[in-house]
Amino acid sequence: MSETVDNKVTVLVLQHPQEQDHALGTAGLLAQTLADARLAVGLSWRNLGHALGEPGEARDWGVLYLGSAHATGPGPLIAVDRKGATLPNQEMALSGLKGLVVLDGNWAQAKALWWRNAWLTKLRRFVVVPDGPSLYGNLRQEARPDAVSTLEAVALALSALEDVPDMREKILVPFRALIAKARAAGVQGGKRDRRRRR
């Protein structure tokens, strides 16, 4: 097990039930890696407090938003409005953020989580802009070329929010180990290559 990474911004991962048994899933890994992270598995929660398991104010929280593949801005984390347009005052949008909600699942599952939890629309919206392709490579099919794993997205977001440049690499350590193990086992496209000799 890799070292625990201290984070000031709480991370709440809402995981689609069909994603929890995925061999290459990263939500559980993320919850184990971060000092302040919670993992909630399900389809819908009444409100932020219900999902979090304690009181939480929507105004203090953000959500990594699914839309806006075309958001542009000065960094890996961009605040957007309800229509997915980049907000003009990024610094103000980021200030005072206490927590970040992340949806875990494939695109269809993440969209289902978004639509089943109307309270998410009350949170500040952010998109991550990766600086390269996912570490998954050919191990897991993604709906968009700019898609990254839940763990990679959170690593980018937290390194920007907390202004700790090496935080991203610390969070990625267990994911890199998972990827190496999967490749060594002959996993391709999320499935093991049965033709490979042992």
Short mmCIF file of C-alpha atoms in Angstrom, two decimals:
data_model
loop_
_atom_site.label_atom_id
_atom_site.label_comp_id
_atom_site.label_asym_id
_atom_site.label_seq_id
_atom_site.Cartn_x
_atom_site.Cartn_y
_atom_site.Cartn_z
CA MET A 1 0.00 0.00 0.00
CA SER A 2 1.27 3.47 -0.86
CA GLU A 3 1.46 6.35 1.58
CA THR A 4 -1.65 8.30 2.51
CA VAL A 5 -1.86 11.69 0.82
CA ASP A 6 -3.10 14.55 3.00
CA ASN A 7 -5.78 16.67 1.36
CA LYS A 8 -7.54 19.77 2.67
CA VAL A 9 -10.43 19.64 0.20
CA THR A 10 -12.70 16.71 1.07
CA VAL A 11 -13.43 14.33 -1.81
CA LEU A 12 -16.77 12.53 -2.05
CA VAL A 13 -16.93 9.85 -4.73
CA LEU A 14 -20.43 8.81 -5.82
CA GLN A 15 -19.96 5.43 -7.43
CA HIS A 16 -22.48 3.73 -9.71
CA PRO A 17 -23.23 0.23 -8.32
CA GLN A 18 -22.22 -1.45 -11.59
CA GLU A 19 -18.77 0.16 -11.37
CA GLN A 20 -17.82 -1.16 -7.93
CA ASP A 21 -16.72 -4.59 -9.15
CA HIS A 22 -14.70 -3.34 -12.13
CA ALA A 23 -11.17 -4.76 -11.79
CA LEU A 24 -9.57 -1.54 -13.04
CA GLY A 25 -11.82 0.84 -11.10
CA THR A 26 -10.07 3.60 -9.18
CA ALA A 27 -12.68 4.90 -6.70
CA GLY A 28 -11.74 2.48 -3.92
CA LEU A 29 -8.06 3.10 -4.56
CA LEU A 30 -8.68 6.83 -4.32
CA ALA A 31 -10.59 6.48 -1.04
CA GLN A 32 -7.67 4.47 0.41
CA THR A 33 -5.04 6.92 -0.86
CA LEU A 34 -6.52 10.24 0.31
CA ALA A 35 -6.66 11.17 3.99
CA ASP A 36 -10.05 12.87 3.56
CA ALA A 37 -12.13 10.96 1.02
CA ARG A 38 -15.44 9.18 1.20
CA LEU A 39 -16.91 6.60 -1.16
CA ALA A 40 -20.69 6.25 -1.47
CA VAL A 41 -22.05 3.49 -3.71
CA GLY A 42 -25.59 3.85 -5.03
CA LEU A 43 -27.82 5.57 -7.55
CA SER A 44 -29.37 8.43 -5.63
CA TRP A 45 -29.10 10.35 -2.39
CA ARG A 46 -31.54 12.93 -0.97
CA ASN A 47 -28.92 15.67 -0.67
CA LEU A 48 -25.24 16.35 -0.09
CA GLY A 49 -25.46 15.59 3.63
CA HIS A 50 -27.12 12.24 2.94
CA ALA A 51 -24.38 11.23 0.48
CA LEU A 52 -21.62 12.59 2.73
CA GLY A 53 -22.95 11.02 5.92
CA GLU A 54 -22.73 14.35 7.74
CA PRO A 55 -24.04 17.90 7.26
CA GLY A 56 -22.67 19.73 4.24
CA GLU A 57 -23.47 23.09 2.64
CA ALA A 58 -23.92 23.04 -1.14
CA ARG A 59 -22.36 26.51 -1.46
CA ASP A 60 -19.05 25.13 -0.08
CA TRP A 61 -18.87 22.21 -2.51
CA GLY A 62 -18.11 21.66 -6.16
CA VAL A 63 -18.69 18.80 -8.57
CA LEU A 64 -16.52 17.57 -11.39
CA TYR A 65 -18.96 18.17 -14.20
CA LEU A 66 -19.42 15.78 -17.12
CA GLY A 67 -19.99 18.30 -19.86
CA SER A 68 -17.96 20.92 -21.62
CA ALA A 69 -15.17 19.12 -23.42
CA HIS A 70 -14.33 22.51 -24.92
CA ALA A 71 -13.79 24.48 -21.70
CA THR A 72 -10.64 26.54 -21.80
CA GLY A 73 -8.76 28.25 -19.06
CA PRO A 74 -5.50 28.67 -17.21
CA GLY A 75 -4.96 25.23 -15.78
CA PRO A 76 -6.14 21.71 -15.28
CA LEU A 77 -9.26 22.72 -13.29
CA ILE A 78 -11.76 25.13 -14.81
CA ALA A 79 -14.91 26.52 -13.20
CA VAL A 80 -17.88 26.53 -15.58
CA ASP A 81 -21.44 27.82 -15.48
CA ARG A 82 -24.64 25.80 -15.91
CA LYS A 83 -24.20 25.82 -19.69
CA GLY A 84 -20.60 24.63 -19.51
CA ALA A 85 -19.05 28.00 -20.41
CA THR A 86 -15.87 29.02 -18.62
CA LEU A 87 -16.56 31.46 -15.78
CA PRO A 88 -14.72 34.78 -16.12
CA ASN A 89 -13.48 34.93 -12.50
CA GLN A 90 -11.80 31.58 -11.88
CA GLU A 91 -10.16 32.66 -8.63
CA MET A 92 -13.50 33.61 -7.09
CA ALA A 93 -15.11 30.36 -8.26
CA LEU A 94 -12.37 28.34 -6.55
CA SER A 95 -12.27 30.30 -3.29
CA GLY A 96 -13.68 28.77 -0.13
CA LEU A 97 -14.22 25.33 -1.66
CA LYS A 98 -14.36 22.73 1.11
CA GLY A 99 -15.29 19.66 -0.87
CA LEU A 100 -15.48 18.11 -4.30
CA VAL A 101 -18.00 15.53 -5.52
CA VAL A 102 -16.85 13.14 -8.22
CA LEU A 103 -19.05 10.75 -10.21
CA ASP A 104 -17.51 7.31 -10.77
CA GLY A 105 -18.58 5.05 -13.60
CA ASN A 106 -18.52 4.93 -17.37
CA TRP A 107 -20.08 7.88 -19.20
CA ALA A 108 -23.59 6.40 -19.23
CA GLN A 109 -23.39 5.51 -15.52
CA ALA A 110 -22.01 8.93 -14.58
CA LYS A 111 -24.80 10.64 -16.52
CA ALA A 112 -27.34 8.49 -14.69
CA LEU A 113 -25.86 9.59 -11.35
CA TRP A 114 -25.99 13.23 -12.48
CA TRP A 115 -29.66 13.08 -13.50
CA ARG A 116 -30.80 11.07 -10.47
CA ASN A 117 -29.27 13.53 -7.98
CA ALA A 118 -30.78 16.95 -8.65
CA TRP A 119 -28.93 18.43 -5.65
CA LEU A 120 -25.70 18.21 -7.68
CA THR A 121 -26.94 21.13 -9.79
CA LYS A 122 -26.66 23.37 -6.69
CA LEU A 123 -22.90 22.78 -6.45
CA ARG A 124 -20.19 24.74 -8.24
CA ARG A 125 -19.22 23.04 -11.48
CA PHE A 126 -15.69 22.23 -12.52
CA VAL A 127 -14.12 20.36 -15.41
CA VAL A 128 -10.62 18.96 -15.56
CA VAL A 129 -8.51 19.49 -18.64
CA PRO A 130 -5.98 16.65 -18.78
CA ASP A 131 -2.53 17.40 -20.14
CA GLY A 132 -2.37 14.00 -21.84
CA PRO A 133 -4.22 10.71 -22.33
CA SER A 134 -5.30 8.50 -19.45
CA LEU A 135 -2.76 6.13 -17.95
CA TYR A 136 -5.26 3.38 -18.77
CA GLY A 137 -4.04 3.42 -22.36
CA ASN A 138 -5.65 0.43 -24.08
CA LEU A 139 -6.64 -1.22 -20.81
CA ARG A 140 -10.01 0.48 -20.61
CA GLN A 141 -12.15 1.94 -23.37
CA GLU A 142 -13.24 5.53 -22.80
CA ALA A 143 -16.09 7.39 -24.51
CA ARG A 144 -13.97 10.46 -25.25
CA PRO A 145 -10.27 10.83 -26.02
CA ASP A 146 -9.89 13.37 -23.20
CA ALA A 147 -11.47 11.06 -20.61
CA VAL A 148 -9.39 10.04 -17.61
CA SER A 149 -10.03 7.79 -14.63
CA THR A 150 -11.73 9.08 -11.50
CA LEU A 151 -8.41 8.94 -9.66
CA GLU A 152 -6.59 10.87 -12.41
CA ALA A 153 -9.30 13.55 -12.48
CA VAL A 154 -9.18 14.01 -8.71
CA ALA A 155 -5.37 14.10 -8.74
CA LEU A 156 -5.48 16.94 -11.29
CA ALA A 157 -8.22 18.80 -9.42
CA LEU A 158 -6.62 18.57 -5.99
CA SER A 159 -3.18 19.57 -7.22
CA ALA A 160 -4.78 22.73 -8.64
CA LEU A 161 -7.10 23.43 -5.69
CA GLU A 162 -4.48 22.92 -3.02
CA ASP A 163 -1.61 24.36 -5.05
CA VAL A 164 0.63 21.38 -4.27
CA PRO A 165 2.30 20.40 -7.56
CA ASP A 166 3.66 17.01 -6.42
CA MET A 167 0.29 15.99 -4.95
CA ARG A 168 -0.83 14.69 -8.34
CA GLU A 169 2.12 12.30 -8.62
CA LYS A 170 1.65 11.07 -5.05
CA ILE A 171 -2.00 10.25 -5.76
CA LEU A 172 -1.06 8.49 -9.02
CA VAL A 173 1.41 6.07 -7.35
CA PRO A 174 -1.13 3.29 -6.53
CA PHE A 175 -2.84 3.75 -9.91
CA ARG A 176 0.46 3.26 -11.74
CA ALA A 177 0.96 0.06 -9.70
CA LEU A 178 -2.55 -1.15 -10.62
CA ILE A 179 -1.90 -0.50 -14.31
CA ALA A 180 1.47 -2.30 -14.21
CA LYS A 181 -0.11 -5.30 -12.49
CA ALA A 182 -2.95 -5.42 -15.05
CA ARG A 183 -0.53 -5.27 -17.99
CA ALA A 184 1.61 -8.02 -16.44
CA ALA A 185 -1.52 -10.16 -16.12
CA GLY A 186 -2.33 -9.66 -19.81
CA VAL A 187 -5.41 -7.50 -19.31
CA GLN A 188 -6.52 -5.66 -22.47
CA GLY A 189 -9.66 -3.59 -22.95
CA GLY A 190 -10.60 -4.30 -19.34
CA LYS A 191 -10.47 -8.08 -19.90
CA ARG A 192 -7.73 -10.63 -19.49
CA ASP A 193 -6.16 -11.95 -22.71
CA ARG A 194 -6.79 -15.70 -22.34
CA ARG A 195 -4.49 -16.48 -25.29
CA ARG A 196 -1.42 -15.32 -23.41
CA ARG A 197 0.84 -18.03 -22.08
CA ARG A 198 1.56 -18.10 -18.39
#
